[in-house]
PDB file of C-alpha atoms in Angstrom:
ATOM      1  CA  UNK A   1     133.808 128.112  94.871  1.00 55.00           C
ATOM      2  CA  UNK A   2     136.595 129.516  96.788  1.00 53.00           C
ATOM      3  CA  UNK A   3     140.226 128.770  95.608  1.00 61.00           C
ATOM      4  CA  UNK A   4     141.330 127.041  99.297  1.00 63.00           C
ATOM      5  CA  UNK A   5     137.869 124.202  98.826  1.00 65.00           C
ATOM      6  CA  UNK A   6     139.264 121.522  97.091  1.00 73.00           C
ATOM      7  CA  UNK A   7     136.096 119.961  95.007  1.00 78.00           C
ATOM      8  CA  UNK A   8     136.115 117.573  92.332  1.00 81.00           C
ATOM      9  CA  UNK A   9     132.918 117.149  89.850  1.00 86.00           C
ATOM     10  CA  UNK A  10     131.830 114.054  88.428  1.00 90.00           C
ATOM     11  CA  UNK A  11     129.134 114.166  86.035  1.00 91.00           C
ATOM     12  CA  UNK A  12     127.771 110.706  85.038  1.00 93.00           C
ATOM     13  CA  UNK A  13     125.461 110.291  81.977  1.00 93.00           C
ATOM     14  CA  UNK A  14     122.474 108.189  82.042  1.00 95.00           C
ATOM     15  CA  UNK A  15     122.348 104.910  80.536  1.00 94.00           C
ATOM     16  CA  UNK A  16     120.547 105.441  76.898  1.00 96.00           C
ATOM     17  CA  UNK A  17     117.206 102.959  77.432  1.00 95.00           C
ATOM     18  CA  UNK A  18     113.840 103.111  75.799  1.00 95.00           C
ATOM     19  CA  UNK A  19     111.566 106.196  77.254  1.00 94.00           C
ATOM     20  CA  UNK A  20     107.844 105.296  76.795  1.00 94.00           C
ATOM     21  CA  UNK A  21     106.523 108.710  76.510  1.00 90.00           C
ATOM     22  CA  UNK A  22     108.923 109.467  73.872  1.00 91.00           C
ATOM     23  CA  UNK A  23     107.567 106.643  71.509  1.00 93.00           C
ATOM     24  CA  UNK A  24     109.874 104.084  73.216  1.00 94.00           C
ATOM     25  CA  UNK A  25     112.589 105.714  71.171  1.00 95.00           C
ATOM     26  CA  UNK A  26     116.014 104.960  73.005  1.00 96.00           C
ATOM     27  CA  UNK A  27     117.482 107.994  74.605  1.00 95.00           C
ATOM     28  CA  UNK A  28     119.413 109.045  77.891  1.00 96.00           C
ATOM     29  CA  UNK A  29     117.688 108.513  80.874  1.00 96.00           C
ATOM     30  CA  UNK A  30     117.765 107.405  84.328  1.00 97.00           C
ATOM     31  CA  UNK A  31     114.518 105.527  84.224  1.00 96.00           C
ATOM     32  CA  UNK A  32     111.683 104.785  81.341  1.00 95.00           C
ATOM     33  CA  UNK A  33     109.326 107.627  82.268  1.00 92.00           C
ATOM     34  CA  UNK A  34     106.235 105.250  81.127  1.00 91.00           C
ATOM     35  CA  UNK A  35     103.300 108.477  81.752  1.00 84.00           C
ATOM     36  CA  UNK A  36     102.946 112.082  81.350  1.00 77.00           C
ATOM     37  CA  UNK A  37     102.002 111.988  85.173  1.00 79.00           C
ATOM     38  CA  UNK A  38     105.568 111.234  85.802  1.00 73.00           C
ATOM     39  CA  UNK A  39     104.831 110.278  89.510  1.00 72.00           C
ATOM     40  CA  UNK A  40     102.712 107.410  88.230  1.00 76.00           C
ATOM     41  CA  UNK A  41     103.748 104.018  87.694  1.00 82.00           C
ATOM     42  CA  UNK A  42     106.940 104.365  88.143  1.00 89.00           C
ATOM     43  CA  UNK A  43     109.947 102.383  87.004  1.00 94.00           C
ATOM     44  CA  UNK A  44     110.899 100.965  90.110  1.00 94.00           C
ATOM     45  CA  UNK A  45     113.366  98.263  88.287  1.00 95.00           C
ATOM     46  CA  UNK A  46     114.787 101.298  86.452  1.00 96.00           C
ATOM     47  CA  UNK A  47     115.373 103.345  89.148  1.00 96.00           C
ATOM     48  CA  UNK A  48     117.183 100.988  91.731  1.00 95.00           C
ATOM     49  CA  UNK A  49     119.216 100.386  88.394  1.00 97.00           C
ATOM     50  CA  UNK A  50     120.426 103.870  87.997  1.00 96.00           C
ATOM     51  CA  UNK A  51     120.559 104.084  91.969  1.00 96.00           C
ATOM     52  CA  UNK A  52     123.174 101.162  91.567  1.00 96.00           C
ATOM     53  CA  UNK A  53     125.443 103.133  88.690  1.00 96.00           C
ATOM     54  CA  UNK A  54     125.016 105.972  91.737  1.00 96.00           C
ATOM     55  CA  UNK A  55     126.261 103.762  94.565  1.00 96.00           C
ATOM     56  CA  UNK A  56     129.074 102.510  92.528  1.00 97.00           C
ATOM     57  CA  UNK A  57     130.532 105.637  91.752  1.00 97.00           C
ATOM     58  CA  UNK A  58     130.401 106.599  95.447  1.00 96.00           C
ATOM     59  CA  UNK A  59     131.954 103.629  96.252  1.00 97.00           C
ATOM     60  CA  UNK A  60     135.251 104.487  93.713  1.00 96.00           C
ATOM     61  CA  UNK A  61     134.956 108.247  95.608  1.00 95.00           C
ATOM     62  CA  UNK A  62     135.585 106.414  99.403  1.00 95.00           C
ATOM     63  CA  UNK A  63     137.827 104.055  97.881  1.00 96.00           C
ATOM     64  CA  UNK A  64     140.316 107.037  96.856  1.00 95.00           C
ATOM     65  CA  UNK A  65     139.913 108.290 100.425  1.00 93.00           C
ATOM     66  CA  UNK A  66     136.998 110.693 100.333  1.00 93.00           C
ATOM     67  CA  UNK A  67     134.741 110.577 102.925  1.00 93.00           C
ATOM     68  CA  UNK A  68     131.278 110.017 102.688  1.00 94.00           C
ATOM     69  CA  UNK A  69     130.479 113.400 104.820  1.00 93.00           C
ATOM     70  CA  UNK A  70     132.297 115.168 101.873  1.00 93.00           C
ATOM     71  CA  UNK A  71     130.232 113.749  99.015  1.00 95.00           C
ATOM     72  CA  UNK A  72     127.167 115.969  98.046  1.00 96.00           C
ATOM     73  CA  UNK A  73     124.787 114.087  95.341  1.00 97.00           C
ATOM     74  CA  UNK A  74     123.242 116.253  92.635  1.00 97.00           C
ATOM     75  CA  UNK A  75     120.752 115.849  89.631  1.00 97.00           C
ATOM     76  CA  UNK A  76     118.664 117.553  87.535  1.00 97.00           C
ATOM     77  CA  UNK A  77     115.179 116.351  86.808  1.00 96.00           C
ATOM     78  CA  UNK A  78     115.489 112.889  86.599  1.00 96.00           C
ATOM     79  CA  UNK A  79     118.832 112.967  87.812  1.00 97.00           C
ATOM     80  CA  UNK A  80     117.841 114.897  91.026  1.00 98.00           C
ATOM     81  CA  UNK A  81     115.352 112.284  91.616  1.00 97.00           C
ATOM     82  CA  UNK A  82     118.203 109.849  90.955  1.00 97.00           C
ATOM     83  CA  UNK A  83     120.191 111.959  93.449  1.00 97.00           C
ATOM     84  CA  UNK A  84     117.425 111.848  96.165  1.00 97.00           C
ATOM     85  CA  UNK A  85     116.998 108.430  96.243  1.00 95.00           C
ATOM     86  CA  UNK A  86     120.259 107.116  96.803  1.00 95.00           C
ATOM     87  CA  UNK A  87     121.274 109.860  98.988  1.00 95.00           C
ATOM     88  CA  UNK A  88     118.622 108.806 101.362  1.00 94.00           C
ATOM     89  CA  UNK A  89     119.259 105.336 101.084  1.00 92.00           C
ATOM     90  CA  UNK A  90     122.960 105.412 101.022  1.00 92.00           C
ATOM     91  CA  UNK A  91     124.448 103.691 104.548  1.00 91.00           C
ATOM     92  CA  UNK A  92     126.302 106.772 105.386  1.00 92.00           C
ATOM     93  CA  UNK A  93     125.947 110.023 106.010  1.00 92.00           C
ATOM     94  CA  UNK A  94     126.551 112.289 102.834  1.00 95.00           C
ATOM     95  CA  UNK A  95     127.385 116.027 102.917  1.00 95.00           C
ATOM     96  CA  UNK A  96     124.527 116.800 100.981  1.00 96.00           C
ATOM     97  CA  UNK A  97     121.582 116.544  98.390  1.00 97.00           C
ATOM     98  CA  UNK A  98     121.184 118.677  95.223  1.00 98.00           C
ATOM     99  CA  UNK A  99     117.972 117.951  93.995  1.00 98.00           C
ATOM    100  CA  UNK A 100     116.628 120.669  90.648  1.00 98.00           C
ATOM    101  CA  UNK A 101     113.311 120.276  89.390  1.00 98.00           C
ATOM    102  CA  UNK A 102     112.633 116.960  90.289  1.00 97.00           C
ATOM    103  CA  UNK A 103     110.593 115.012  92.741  1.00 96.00           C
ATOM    104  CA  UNK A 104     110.821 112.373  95.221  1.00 94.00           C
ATOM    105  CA  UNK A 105     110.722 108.933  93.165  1.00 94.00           C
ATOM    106  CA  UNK A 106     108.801 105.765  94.634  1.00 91.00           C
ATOM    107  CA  UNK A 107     108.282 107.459  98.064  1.00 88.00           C
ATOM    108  CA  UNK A 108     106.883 104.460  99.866  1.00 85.00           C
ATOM    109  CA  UNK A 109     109.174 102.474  99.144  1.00 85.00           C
ATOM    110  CA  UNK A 110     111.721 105.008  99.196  1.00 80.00           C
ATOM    111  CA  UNK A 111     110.693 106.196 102.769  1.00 78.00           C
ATOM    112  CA  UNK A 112     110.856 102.076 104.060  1.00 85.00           C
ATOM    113  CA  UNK A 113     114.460 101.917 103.116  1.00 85.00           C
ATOM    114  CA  UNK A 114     115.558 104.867 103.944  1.00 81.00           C
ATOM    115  CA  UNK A 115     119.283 105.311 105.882  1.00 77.00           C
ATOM    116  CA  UNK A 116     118.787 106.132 109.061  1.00 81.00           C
ATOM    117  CA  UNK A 117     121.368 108.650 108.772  1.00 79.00           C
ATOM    118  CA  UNK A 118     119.627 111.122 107.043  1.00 83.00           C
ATOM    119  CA  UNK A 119     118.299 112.921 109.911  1.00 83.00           C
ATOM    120  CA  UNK A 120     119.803 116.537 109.552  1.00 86.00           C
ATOM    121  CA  UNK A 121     121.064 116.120 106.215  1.00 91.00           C
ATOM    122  CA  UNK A 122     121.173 119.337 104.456  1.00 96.00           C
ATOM    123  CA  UNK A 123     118.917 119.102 100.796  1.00 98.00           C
ATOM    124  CA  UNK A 124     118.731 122.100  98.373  1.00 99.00           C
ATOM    125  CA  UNK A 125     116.055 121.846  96.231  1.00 99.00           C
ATOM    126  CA  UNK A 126     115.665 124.383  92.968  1.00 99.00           C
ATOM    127  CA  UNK A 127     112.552 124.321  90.835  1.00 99.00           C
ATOM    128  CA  UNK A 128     110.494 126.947  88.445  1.00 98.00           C
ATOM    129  CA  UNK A 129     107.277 127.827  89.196  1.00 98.00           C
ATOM    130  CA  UNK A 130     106.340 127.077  85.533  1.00 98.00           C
ATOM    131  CA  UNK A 131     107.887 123.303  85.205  1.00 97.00           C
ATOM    132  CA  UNK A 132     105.493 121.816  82.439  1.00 95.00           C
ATOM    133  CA  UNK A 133     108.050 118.738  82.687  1.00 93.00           C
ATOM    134  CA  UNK A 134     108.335 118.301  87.015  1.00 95.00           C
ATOM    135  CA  UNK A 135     104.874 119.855  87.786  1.00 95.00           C
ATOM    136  CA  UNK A 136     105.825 122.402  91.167  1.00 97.00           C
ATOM    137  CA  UNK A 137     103.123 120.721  93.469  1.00 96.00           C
ATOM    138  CA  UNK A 138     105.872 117.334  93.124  1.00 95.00           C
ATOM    139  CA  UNK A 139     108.514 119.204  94.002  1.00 97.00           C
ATOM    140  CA  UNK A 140     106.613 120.586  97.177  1.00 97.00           C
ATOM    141  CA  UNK A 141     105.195 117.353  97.776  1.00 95.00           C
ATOM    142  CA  UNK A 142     108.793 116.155  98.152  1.00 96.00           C
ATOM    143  CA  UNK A 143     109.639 118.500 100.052  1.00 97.00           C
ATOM    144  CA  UNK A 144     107.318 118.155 102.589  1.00 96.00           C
ATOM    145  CA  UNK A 145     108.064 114.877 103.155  1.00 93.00           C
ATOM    146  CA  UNK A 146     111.827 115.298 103.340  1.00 94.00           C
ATOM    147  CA  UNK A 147     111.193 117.864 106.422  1.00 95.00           C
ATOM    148  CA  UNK A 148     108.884 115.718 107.807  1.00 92.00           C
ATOM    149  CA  UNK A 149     111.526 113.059 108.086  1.00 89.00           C
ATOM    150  CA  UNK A 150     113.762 115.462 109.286  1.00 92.00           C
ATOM    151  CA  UNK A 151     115.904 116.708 106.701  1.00 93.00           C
ATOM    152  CA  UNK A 152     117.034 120.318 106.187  1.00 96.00           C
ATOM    153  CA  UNK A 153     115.569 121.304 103.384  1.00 98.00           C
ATOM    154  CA  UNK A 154     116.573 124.621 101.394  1.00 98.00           C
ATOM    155  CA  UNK A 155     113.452 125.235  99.113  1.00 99.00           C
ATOM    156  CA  UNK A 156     113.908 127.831  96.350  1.00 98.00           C
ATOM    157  CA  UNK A 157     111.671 128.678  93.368  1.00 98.00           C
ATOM    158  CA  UNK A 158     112.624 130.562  90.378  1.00 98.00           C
ATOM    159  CA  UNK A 159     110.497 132.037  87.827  1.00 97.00           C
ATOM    160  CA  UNK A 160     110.864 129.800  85.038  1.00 97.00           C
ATOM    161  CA  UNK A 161     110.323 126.246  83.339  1.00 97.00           C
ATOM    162  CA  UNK A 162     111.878 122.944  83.825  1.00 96.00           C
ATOM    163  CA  UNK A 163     115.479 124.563  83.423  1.00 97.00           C
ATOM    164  CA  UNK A 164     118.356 126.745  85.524  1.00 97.00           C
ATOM    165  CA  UNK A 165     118.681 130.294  85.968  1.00 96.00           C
ATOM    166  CA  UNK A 166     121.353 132.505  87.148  1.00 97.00           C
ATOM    167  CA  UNK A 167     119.947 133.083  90.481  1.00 97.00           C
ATOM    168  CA  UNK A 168     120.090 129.062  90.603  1.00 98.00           C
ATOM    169  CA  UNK A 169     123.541 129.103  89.713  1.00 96.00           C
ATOM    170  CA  UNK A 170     124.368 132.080  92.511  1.00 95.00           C
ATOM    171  CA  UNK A 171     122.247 130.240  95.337  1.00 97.00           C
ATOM    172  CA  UNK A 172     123.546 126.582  94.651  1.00 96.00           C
ATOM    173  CA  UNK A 173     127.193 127.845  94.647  1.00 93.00           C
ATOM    174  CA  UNK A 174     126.851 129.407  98.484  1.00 95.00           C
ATOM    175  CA  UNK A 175     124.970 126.379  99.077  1.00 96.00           C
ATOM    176  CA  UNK A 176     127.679 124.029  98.418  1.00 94.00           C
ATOM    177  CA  UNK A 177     130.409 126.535 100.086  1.00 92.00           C
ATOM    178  CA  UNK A 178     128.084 125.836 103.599  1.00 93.00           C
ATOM    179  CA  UNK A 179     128.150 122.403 103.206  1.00 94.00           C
ATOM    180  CA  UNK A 180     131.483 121.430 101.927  1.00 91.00           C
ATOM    181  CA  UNK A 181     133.048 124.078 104.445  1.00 85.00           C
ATOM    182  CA  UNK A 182     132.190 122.123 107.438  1.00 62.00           C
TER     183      UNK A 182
END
């Protein structure tokens, strides 16, 4: 990041809950994934939980002055999918969405309560073309439906699994410069 962009990270963890796929053994997570088809019946409760924890600590950012249009959202995996659905539900415009390997959670209902702000809002989205975790159809899927609705989408794929690579690193770091410069 250059040295004159004044950027401050917050990195939440997820609440530790019971994951189903894992044996119901309690673990960090944004949502029980309850399937190995993780777009399939989905934790809604779960999600607009986490989604809260996301709004809240938004909230605390504006409170200290910081304008929405300078907040950019970002998750990994479930966290990205975290990311995207507040970010396109939130009342006010955001900077930005940072969505790796993930996917688009609940998008029917997601897509009925969506802000209508987010027309124009600028969305990186990372994934590996070999994500045994996030299969790479979801994250196209989402895609797709995020430029249909009239986001800016930045689509990269990166030869690997459900992780981050270098090239990740390099591409997400110009993308924030873009959209934290304006």
């Amino acid at each position: 990041m250059p040295a004159d962009l004044s950027v401050r990270f917050i990195f939440p963890h997820a609440p530790v809950r019971p994951i189903t796929v894992n044996g119901g053994m309690a673990m960090r997570g944004w949502y029980d994934i309850r399937s190995i088809s993780i777009d399939e019946n989905e934790d809604t409760a779960g999600i607009r939980d986490s989604a809260s924890i996301l709004a809240g600590l938004i909230d605390d950012e504006v409170a200290k002055e910081i304008l929405p249009a300078k907040i950019v959202l970002a998750g990994f995996s479930q966290g990205g999918a975290i990311a995207l659905f507040q970010g396109l539900r939130h009342p006010e415009r955001l900077a930005g969405i940072l969505a790796l390997s993930t996917y688009l959670p609940i998008p029917d209902i997601l897509m009925s309560e969506a802000s209508g702000h987010t027309a124009g809002l600028s969305v990186f989205m990372g994934h590996g073309t070999q994500d045994p975790i996030v299969p790479l159809q979801l994250g196209e899927q989402t895609r797709e439906i995020l430029v249909a609705r009239g986001l800016e989408v930045e689509w990269k794929t990166y030869p690997m699994g459900h992780s981050i690579t270098q090239d990740e690193v390099l591409d997400i770091g110009r993308w924030l410069r873009d959209v934290l410069s304006c």
